[in-house]
CSV table of C-alpha atoms and ligand atoms in Angstrom, one decimal:
chain,number,residue,atom,x,y,z
A,4,MET,CA,7.7,0.6,25.2
A,5,LYS,CA,7.4,-2.0,22.5
A,6,LYS,CA,9.9,-3.9,20.5
A,7,CYS,CA,8.5,-3.8,17.1
A,8,LEU,CA,9.2,-6.5,13.7
A,9,ILE,CA,8.2,-4.6,10.6
A,10,THR,CA,9.1,-7.3,7.7
A,11,GLY,CA,10.1,-6.2,4.2
A,12,GLY,CA,12.0,-3.7,5.7
A,13,ALA,CA,13.0,-2.0,2.0
A,14,GLY,CA,9.6,-1.0,1.1
A,15,GLN,CA,8.0,2.2,1.0
A,16,LEU,CA,5.9,1.7,3.9
A,17,ALA,CA,8.6,-0.1,6.0
A,18,ILE,CA,10.3,2.9,5.5
A,19,GLU,CA,8.1,5.4,6.7
A,20,PHE,CA,7.7,3.4,9.9
A,21,GLN,CA,11.1,3.2,10.1
A,22,ARG,CA,11.3,7.5,9.7
A,23,PHE,CA,8.4,7.7,12.2
A,24,PHE,CA,9.8,5.1,15.0
A,25,LYS,CA,13.0,6.7,14.9
A,26,LYS,CA,12.0,9.8,15.5
A,27,ASN,CA,9.3,8.4,18.5
A,28,ASN,CA,12.0,6.3,19.8
A,29,ILE,CA,10.4,3.4,19.8
A,30,GLU,CA,12.5,0.3,19.3
A,31,PHE,CA,12.2,-1.7,16.1
A,32,LEU,CA,14.1,-4.0,13.7
A,33,ALA,CA,13.1,-3.8,10.0
A,34,PRO,CA,15.2,-6.8,8.0
A,35,ASN,CA,14.6,-6.3,4.5
A,36,ARG,CA,13.6,-8.9,2.5
A,37,ILE,CA,16.9,-11.0,2.2
A,38,GLU,CA,17.6,-10.5,5.8
A,39,LEU,CA,14.4,-12.0,6.6
A,40,ASP,CA,11.9,-13.8,4.0
A,41,ILE,CA,8.4,-13.9,5.5
A,42,THR,CA,7.5,-17.0,3.6
A,43,ASP,CA,10.9,-19.2,5.5
A,44,PHE,CA,8.2,-20.1,8.4
A,45,ASP,CA,11.0,-21.1,10.8
A,46,LYS,CA,13.0,-18.5,10.5
A,47,VAL,CA,10.2,-16.0,10.9
A,48,ARG,CA,9.5,-18.1,14.1
A,49,ASP,CA,13.1,-18.0,15.6
A,50,TYR,CA,13.5,-14.2,14.4
A,51,ILE,CA,10.6,-13.5,16.7
A,52,LEU,CA,10.8,-15.4,19.4
A,53,ASN,CA,14.6,-14.7,19.7
A,54,ASN,CA,14.4,-10.9,19.5
A,55,ASP,CA,11.5,-11.0,21.8
A,56,ILE,CA,9.5,-8.8,19.6
A,57,ASP,CA,6.4,-7.9,21.2
A,58,LEU,CA,4.2,-6.6,17.6
A,59,VAL,CA,4.5,-7.3,14.3
A,60,ILE,CA,4.0,-4.9,11.5
A,61,ASN,CA,3.8,-6.8,8.2
A,62,CYS,CA,5.0,-4.2,5.4
A,63,ALA,CA,6.4,-7.5,3.1
A,64,ALA,CA,4.1,-8.0,0.0
A,65,TYR,CA,4.6,-9.5,-3.5
A,66,ASN,CA,2.4,-6.3,-5.1
A,67,LEU,CA,3.3,-7.0,-8.9
A,68,VAL,CA,-0.3,-7.1,-9.9
A,69,ASP,CA,0.4,-8.3,-13.8
A,70,LYS,CA,3.1,-10.6,-12.9
A,71,ALA,CA,0.9,-12.4,-10.2
A,72,GLU,CA,-0.8,-13.4,-12.9
A,73,GLU,CA,2.0,-15.8,-13.7
A,74,GLU,CA,3.6,-16.0,-10.9
A,75,LYS,CA,0.5,-17.4,-8.6
A,76,ASP,CA,2.2,-19.7,-6.2
A,77,MET,CA,4.9,-17.0,-5.3
A,78,ALA,CA,2.3,-14.4,-4.9
A,79,TYR,CA,0.0,-16.6,-2.7
A,80,ALA,CA,3.3,-17.7,-0.8
A,81,ILE,CA,4.0,-14.2,0.4
A,82,ASN,CA,0.4,-12.3,0.3
A,83,ALA,CA,-1.6,-15.3,2.0
A,84,TYR,CA,0.7,-18.1,3.8
A,85,ALA,CA,3.7,-16.1,5.1
A,86,VAL,CA,1.1,-13.9,6.7
A,87,GLU,CA,-1.2,-16.7,7.9
A,88,ASN,CA,2.1,-17.9,9.7
A,89,LEU,CA,2.9,-14.4,10.9
A,90,ALA,CA,-0.6,-14.6,12.4
A,91,LYS,CA,-0.1,-17.9,13.8
A,92,ILE,CA,3.2,-16.9,15.4
A,93,CYS,CA,2.0,-13.8,16.7
A,94,LYS,CA,-0.9,-16.0,18.6
A,95,GLU,CA,1.8,-18.1,20.2
A,96,LYS,CA,3.8,-15.2,21.5
A,97,LYS,CA,0.4,-13.5,22.4
A,98,ILE,CA,1.2,-10.5,20.6
A,99,GLU,CA,-0.8,-8.1,18.1
A,100,PHE,CA,-0.1,-8.9,14.3
A,101,VAL,CA,-0.7,-5.7,11.8
A,102,THR,CA,-0.6,-6.1,7.9
A,103,TYR,CA,-1.9,-4.5,5.1
A,104,SER,CA,-4.2,-5.3,2.2
A,105,THR,CA,-5.7,-3.5,-0.5
A,106,ASP,CA,-8.9,-2.4,-2.6
A,107,PHE,CA,-8.2,-4.7,-5.2
A,108,VAL,CA,-10.3,-7.4,-3.2
A,109,PHE,CA,-13.2,-5.2,-4.7
A,110,ASP,CA,-14.3,-6.1,-8.4
A,111,GLY,CA,-15.0,-2.4,-8.7
A,112,THR,CA,-18.3,-2.8,-9.6
A,113,LYS,CA,-19.8,-0.3,-6.9
A,114,LYS,CA,-21.0,3.3,-7.9
A,115,THR,CA,-19.9,4.7,-4.2
A,116,GLU,CA,-17.0,4.3,-2.1
A,117,TYR,CA,-16.5,0.9,-0.5
A,118,THR,CA,-16.9,-0.2,3.1
A,119,GLU,CA,-15.5,-2.9,5.4
A,120,GLU,CA,-18.9,-4.3,5.2
A,121,ASP,CA,-19.1,-4.6,1.1
A,122,LYS,CA,-18.7,-8.1,-0.2
A,123,ILE,CA,-15.4,-8.8,-1.6
A,124,ASN,CA,-14.6,-9.9,-5.0
A,125,PRO,CA,-10.8,-9.9,-6.3
A,126,LEU,CA,-10.7,-9.8,-10.0
A,127,SER,CA,-6.5,-10.7,-10.0
A,128,VAL,CA,-4.5,-13.3,-8.6
A,129,TYR,CA,-3.1,-10.5,-6.6
A,130,GLY,CA,-6.1,-9.7,-5.1
A,131,CYS,CA,-7.1,-13.1,-4.2
A,132,SER,CA,-4.1,-13.6,-3.1
A,133,LYS,CA,-4.3,-10.7,-0.4
A,134,ALA,CA,-7.9,-11.7,0.3
A,135,LEU,CA,-7.0,-14.8,1.5
A,136,GLY,CA,-4.3,-13.8,3.9
A,137,GLU,CA,-6.9,-11.1,5.4
A,138,ARG,CA,-9.1,-14.1,6.0
A,139,LEU,CA,-6.5,-16.7,7.1
A,140,ALA,CA,-4.7,-14.0,9.5
A,141,LEU,CA,-8.0,-13.2,10.9
A,142,LYS,CA,-8.7,-16.6,11.6
A,143,GLU,CA,-5.3,-17.6,13.5
A,144,ASN,CA,-5.1,-14.9,15.3
A,145,LYS,CA,-8.4,-12.8,16.9
A,146,ARG,CA,-5.7,-10.1,18.0
A,147,THR,CA,-4.9,-9.1,13.9
A,148,PHE,CA,-5.3,-5.2,12.4
A,149,ILE,CA,-6.0,-5.9,8.6
A,150,PHE,CA,-5.5,-2.4,7.0
A,151,ARG,CA,-6.6,-1.7,3.4
A,152,VAL,CA,-4.7,1.0,1.5
A,153,SER,CA,-4.7,2.1,-2.1
A,154,TRP,CA,-2.6,3.6,-4.5
A,155,VAL,CA,0.3,3.7,-1.9
A,156,PHE,CA,3.0,6.5,-2.2
A,157,GLY,CA,5.7,7.3,0.4
A,158,LYS,CA,9.2,9.3,0.1
A,159,ASP,CA,12.3,6.7,-1.2
A,160,GLY,CA,9.6,4.2,-2.5
A,161,LYS,CA,8.8,3.0,-6.2
A,162,ASN,CA,5.2,4.6,-7.1
A,163,PHE,CA,3.1,6.2,-9.2
A,164,ILE,CA,4.7,9.3,-8.5
A,165,GLU,CA,8.2,8.4,-9.2
A,166,GLN,CA,6.9,6.9,-12.6
A,167,VAL,CA,5.7,10.2,-13.9
A,168,LYS,CA,8.2,11.8,-12.9
A,169,THR,CA,10.4,9.8,-14.9
A,170,TRP,CA,8.4,10.0,-18.2
A,171,ALA,CA,8.0,13.9,-17.9
A,172,ASN,CA,11.8,14.0,-17.8
A,173,THR,CA,11.5,11.7,-20.8
A,174,ARG,CA,8.6,11.9,-22.8
A,175,GLU,CA,7.1,14.6,-25.1
A,176,SER,CA,3.8,13.0,-24.7
A,177,ILE,CA,2.2,10.8,-22.3
A,178,LYS,CA,-0.9,8.5,-22.1
A,179,ILE,CA,-2.7,7.9,-18.5
A,180,ALA,CA,-5.6,5.5,-18.1
A,181,THR,CA,-9.0,7.4,-17.2
A,182,ASP,CA,-10.6,3.8,-15.9
A,183,GLN,CA,-9.2,3.5,-13.1
A,184,VAL,CA,-10.8,5.5,-9.9
A,185,SER,CA,-9.2,5.0,-6.6
A,186,SER,CA,-7.8,7.4,-4.0
A,187,PRO,CA,-3.4,7.8,-3.6
A,188,THR,CA,-2.8,7.2,0.1
A,189,SER,CA,0.4,8.7,1.4
A,190,THR,CA,2.4,6.2,3.5
A,191,LYS,CA,2.9,8.7,6.6
A,192,ASP,CA,-1.1,8.6,7.0
A,193,ILE,CA,-0.9,4.9,6.7
A,194,VAL,CA,1.7,5.1,9.6
A,195,ASP,CA,0.1,7.9,11.7
A,196,ILE,CA,-3.4,6.1,11.8
A,197,THR,CA,-1.8,2.3,12.2
A,198,TRP,CA,-0.1,3.8,15.7
A,199,LYS,CA,-3.3,5.8,16.8
A,200,ILE,CA,-5.3,2.6,16.3
A,201,LEU,CA,-2.7,0.1,18.3
A,202,ASN,CA,-2.3,3.1,20.7
A,203,LEU,CA,-6.2,3.1,21.7
A,204,ARG,CA,-6.9,1.8,24.8
A,205,ASN,CA,-10.5,-0.5,23.8
A,206,ARG,CA,-8.9,-1.6,20.5
A,207,ASP,CA,-11.5,-3.6,18.1
A,208,TYR,CA,-9.6,-5.8,16.0
A,209,GLY,CA,-10.2,-6.4,12.5
A,210,ILE,CA,-10.6,-4.8,8.9
A,211,TYR,CA,-10.1,-1.1,8.3
A,212,HIS,CA,-9.7,1.4,5.6
A,213,ILE,CA,-7.5,4.0,4.9
A,214,ALA,CA,-7.4,5.9,2.1
A,215,GLY,CA,-6.5,9.6,0.8
A,216,ASN,CA,-9.4,12.0,1.0
A,217,GLY,CA,-10.7,12.7,-2.4
A,218,GLU,CA,-10.8,10.4,-5.5
A,219,THR,CA,-9.2,10.3,-9.0
A,220,SER,CA,-8.3,8.5,-12.1
A,221,ARG,CA,-4.9,7.5,-12.7
A,222,TYR,CA,-5.1,10.2,-15.7
A,223,GLU,CA,-6.2,13.0,-13.3
A,224,GLN,CA,-3.3,11.6,-10.6
A,225,GLY,CA,-0.8,11.7,-13.4
A,226,LYS,CA,-2.2,15.4,-15.1
A,227,TYR,CA,-2.2,16.7,-11.5
A,228,ILE,CA,1.8,16.0,-10.9
A,229,LEU,CA,2.4,17.0,-14.1
A,230,GLU,CA,1.2,20.3,-13.9
A,231,LYS,CA,2.4,20.8,-10.8
A,232,LEU,CA,5.9,19.6,-12.2
A,233,GLY,CA,5.8,22.0,-15.3
A,234,TYR,CA,5.5,19.6,-17.9
A,235,LYS,CA,5.1,21.3,-21.3
A,236,GLY,CA,4.2,18.0,-23.3
A,237,GLU,CA,1.1,16.2,-24.4
A,238,ILE,CA,-1.1,14.7,-21.8
A,239,LEU,CA,-3.1,11.8,-23.6
A,240,LYS,CA,-6.2,10.2,-22.2
A,241,GLY,CA,-5.6,6.1,-22.5
A,242,LYS,CA,-7.4,2.8,-21.0
A,243,CYS,CA,-5.6,0.4,-18.7
A,244,LEU,CA,-5.8,-2.1,-21.6
A,245,ASP,CA,-3.7,0.0,-23.8
A,246,PHE,CA,-0.7,-0.9,-20.5
A,247,THR,CA,-1.6,-4.5,-20.1
A,248,THR,CA,-3.1,-7.5,-21.9
A,249,TYR,CA,-4.8,-8.3,-18.2
A,250,ASP,CA,-8.1,-6.9,-17.8
A,251,ILE,CA,-8.1,-7.1,-14.0
A,252,ARG,CA,-8.0,-4.2,-12.0
A,253,PRO,CA,-11.0,-2.4,-10.2
A,254,LYS,CA,-12.6,0.0,-12.3
A,255,TYR,CA,-13.7,1.6,-9.4
A,256,SER,CA,-12.4,1.2,-6.2
A,257,LYS,CA,-12.6,4.2,-3.7
A,258,LEU,CA,-12.0,2.9,-0.1
A,259,SER,CA,-14.4,4.8,2.2
A,260,SER,CA,-12.0,5.7,5.8
A,261,LYS,CA,-15.3,6.9,7.6
A,262,LYS,CA,-15.0,4.0,10.1
A,263,ILE,CA,-11.3,4.9,11.0
A,264,GLU,CA,-12.1,8.5,11.4
A,265,ASN,CA,-14.9,8.3,13.3
A,266,ILE,CA,-12.9,6.0,15.7
A,267,LEU,CA,-10.1,8.3,15.8
A,268,GLY,CA,-11.8,11.9,15.5
A,269,ILE,CA,-9.7,12.6,12.6
A,270,LYS,CA,-10.3,13.6,8.8
A,271,ILE,CA,-7.4,12.4,6.5
A,272,PRO,CA,-5.8,14.9,4.6
A,273,SER,CA,-6.8,14.9,0.9
A,274,TRP,CA,-4.3,13.0,-1.8
A,275,HIS,CA,-3.7,16.8,-3.4
A,276,SER,CA,-2.4,18.1,-0.3
A,277,ARG,CA,-0.2,14.5,0.4
A,278,ILE,CA,1.3,15.0,-3.6
A,279,ASP,CA,1.9,18.4,-3.3
A,280,GLU,CA,4.0,17.6,0.0
A,281,TYR,CA,5.6,14.7,-1.4
A,282,LEU,CA,6.8,16.8,-4.2
A,283,GLU,CA,7.7,19.7,-2.3
A,284,ILE,CA,10.1,17.5,0.1
A,285,ASP,CA,11.1,16.0,-3.1
A,286,ASN,CA,12.4,19.3,-4.5
A,287,ILE,CA,12.2,18.3,-8.2
A,288,TYR,CA,13.4,19.5,-10.9
A,289,PHE,CA,11.9,19.4,-14.0
A,290,ARG,CA,13.5,18.6,-17.8
A,291,ASN,CA,11.5,19.1,-20.7
A,292,LEU,CA,13.4,16.6,-22.9
A,293,ASN,CA,12.6,17.0,-26.7
A,294,GLY,CA,12.4,14.1,-29.1
A,295,VAL,CA,11.5,11.2,-27.2
A,296,LYS,CA,9.2,8.9,-28.9
A,297,ASN,CA,6.0,8.2,-26.9
A,298,GLU,CA,6.2,4.8,-25.5
A,299,GLU,CA,3.2,4.7,-23.1
A,300,ASN,CA,3.0,2.4,-19.8
A,301,GLU,CA,1.5,2.1,-16.4
B,22,LIG,N1,2.1,0.1,-3.3
B,22,LIG,C1,0.7,0.0,-3.4
B,22,LIG,O1,0.4,0.9,-4.4
B,22,LIG,C2,-0.5,-0.6,-2.9
B,22,LIG,C3,-1.8,-0.8,-2.9
B,22,LIG,C4,-2.6,-1.1,-2.0
B,22,LIG,C5,-2.2,-2.1,-1.1
B,22,LIG,N2,-0.6,-2.3,-0.9
B,22,LIG,C6,0.0,-3.0,0.3
B,22,LIG,O2,0.5,-2.0,0.8
B,22,LIG,C7,1.4,-2.7,2.1
B,22,LIG,C8,2.7,-1.8,2.1
B,22,LIG,O3,3.3,-1.8,0.3
B,22,LIG,P1,4.4,-0.7,0.3
B,22,LIG,O4,3.6,0.2,-1.3
B,22,LIG,O5,5.1,-0.6,0.8
B,22,LIG,O6,4.8,-1.8,-0.9
B,22,LIG,P2,6.6,-2.2,-1.1
B,22,LIG,O7,7.5,-0.5,-1.4
B,22,LIG,O8,6.6,-3.0,-2.8
B,22,LIG,O9,7.1,-3.0,-0.2
B,22,LIG,C9,7.0,-4.2,0.1
B,22,LIG,C10,8.2,-5.0,0.5
B,22,LIG,O10,8.2,-6.3,0.6
B,22,LIG,C11,9.1,-7.2,0.1
B,22,LIG,N3,9.3,-8.6,0.2
B,22,LIG,C12,8.8,-9.1,-1.1
B,22,LIG,N4,8.4,-10.4,-0.7
B,22,LIG,C13,9.2,-10.7,0.7
B,22,LIG,C14,9.2,-11.4,1.1
B,22,LIG,N5,9.6,-13.0,1.3
B,22,LIG,N6,10.2,-11.4,2.3
B,22,LIG,C15,10.2,-10.3,3.0
B,22,LIG,N7,10.1,-9.3,2.2
B,22,LIG,C16,9.0,-9.1,1.2
B,22,LIG,C17,10.0,-6.2,-1.1
B,22,LIG,O11,11.1,-6.8,-1.3
B,22,LIG,P3,11.5,-7.0,-3.0
B,22,LIG,O12,11.2,-5.5,-3.3
B,22,LIG,O13,12.8,-7.3,-2.6
B,22,LIG,O14,10.9,-7.9,-3.7
B,22,LIG,C18,9.7,-5.1,-0.8
B,22,LIG,O15,10.4,-4.0,-0.2
B,22,LIG,C19,1.8,-3.9,1.2
B,22,LIG,O16,0.9,-5.0,2.0
B,22,LIG,C20,1.1,-4.0,-0.3
B,22,LIG,O17,0.2,-5.0,-0.9
B,22,LIG,C21,0.3,-1.4,-1.5
């Protein structure tokens, strides 16, 4: 039985891992950022060695895509160099290392699903920092799994569904971008698949894509959620640049999950079904407040 370290313990993926581990009686530690800052290299090494950890799942990340353009050093410290350090400690301890990357390592010019073999070309500091994290981790420790995921949502997390719910409760008109297409992915599927891969008898390390089945624009996804909530206001089509000055998001970044589906003999559920489930779990009560001014954001 493994004793697992989940870094970034307060994040939405980390919380899903903790639920799963508790349910399955798997021993873990899940320190939050204050308890274990992954950029504190010595402390991280001491923590892993002193607690006799035998699997590290790195859920800590700097995910603020726009802010990263101004906080480049911080984005690289967390998403690249801290990941390299974790991989290095895992190598020293002869244990496996799991970390997560993003569809933002691609430039979005492709018209069909991105596979693990496609060339990366990140447009943003965030995407570059995650891409460097991938490269450094693989270089440092051959026993590394990198799972690229997109548009993540999980219970108790800060995510697009929660943002749409807030808009639904406070706005009579909501504008959402049509020019960003990918696939919402449930933390439940990410955890489930990660664990299945880690428990294969013959494990091939390297990069894998995990994404909800189907693809959608942010607008279509938002509209789907709003309709489920019974929203009666106006839903308007916008562009990414209506909400940010940075043109750094891939226009199309649907990840193909075929490699992992074939290995595990599974089909990842559709993003629609996972959102339905999420909204049901949440038992939402929608209030359509009239007279609220429209302030677009995303
Ligand atoms: N969310 C998405 O849509 C998305 C899309 C593509 C890929 N991913 C990747 O999927 C993985 C899981 O993401 P998520 O959605 O669970 O992210 P999340 O909810 O933002 O969680 C990330 C956690 O990392 C913590 N953290 C940040 N810097 C840290 C540090 N130096 N040391 C320790 N902890 C630190 C954060 O704490 P604070 O909140 O206190 O900073 C936060 O609790 C990440 O690798 C992410 O890049 C996510």
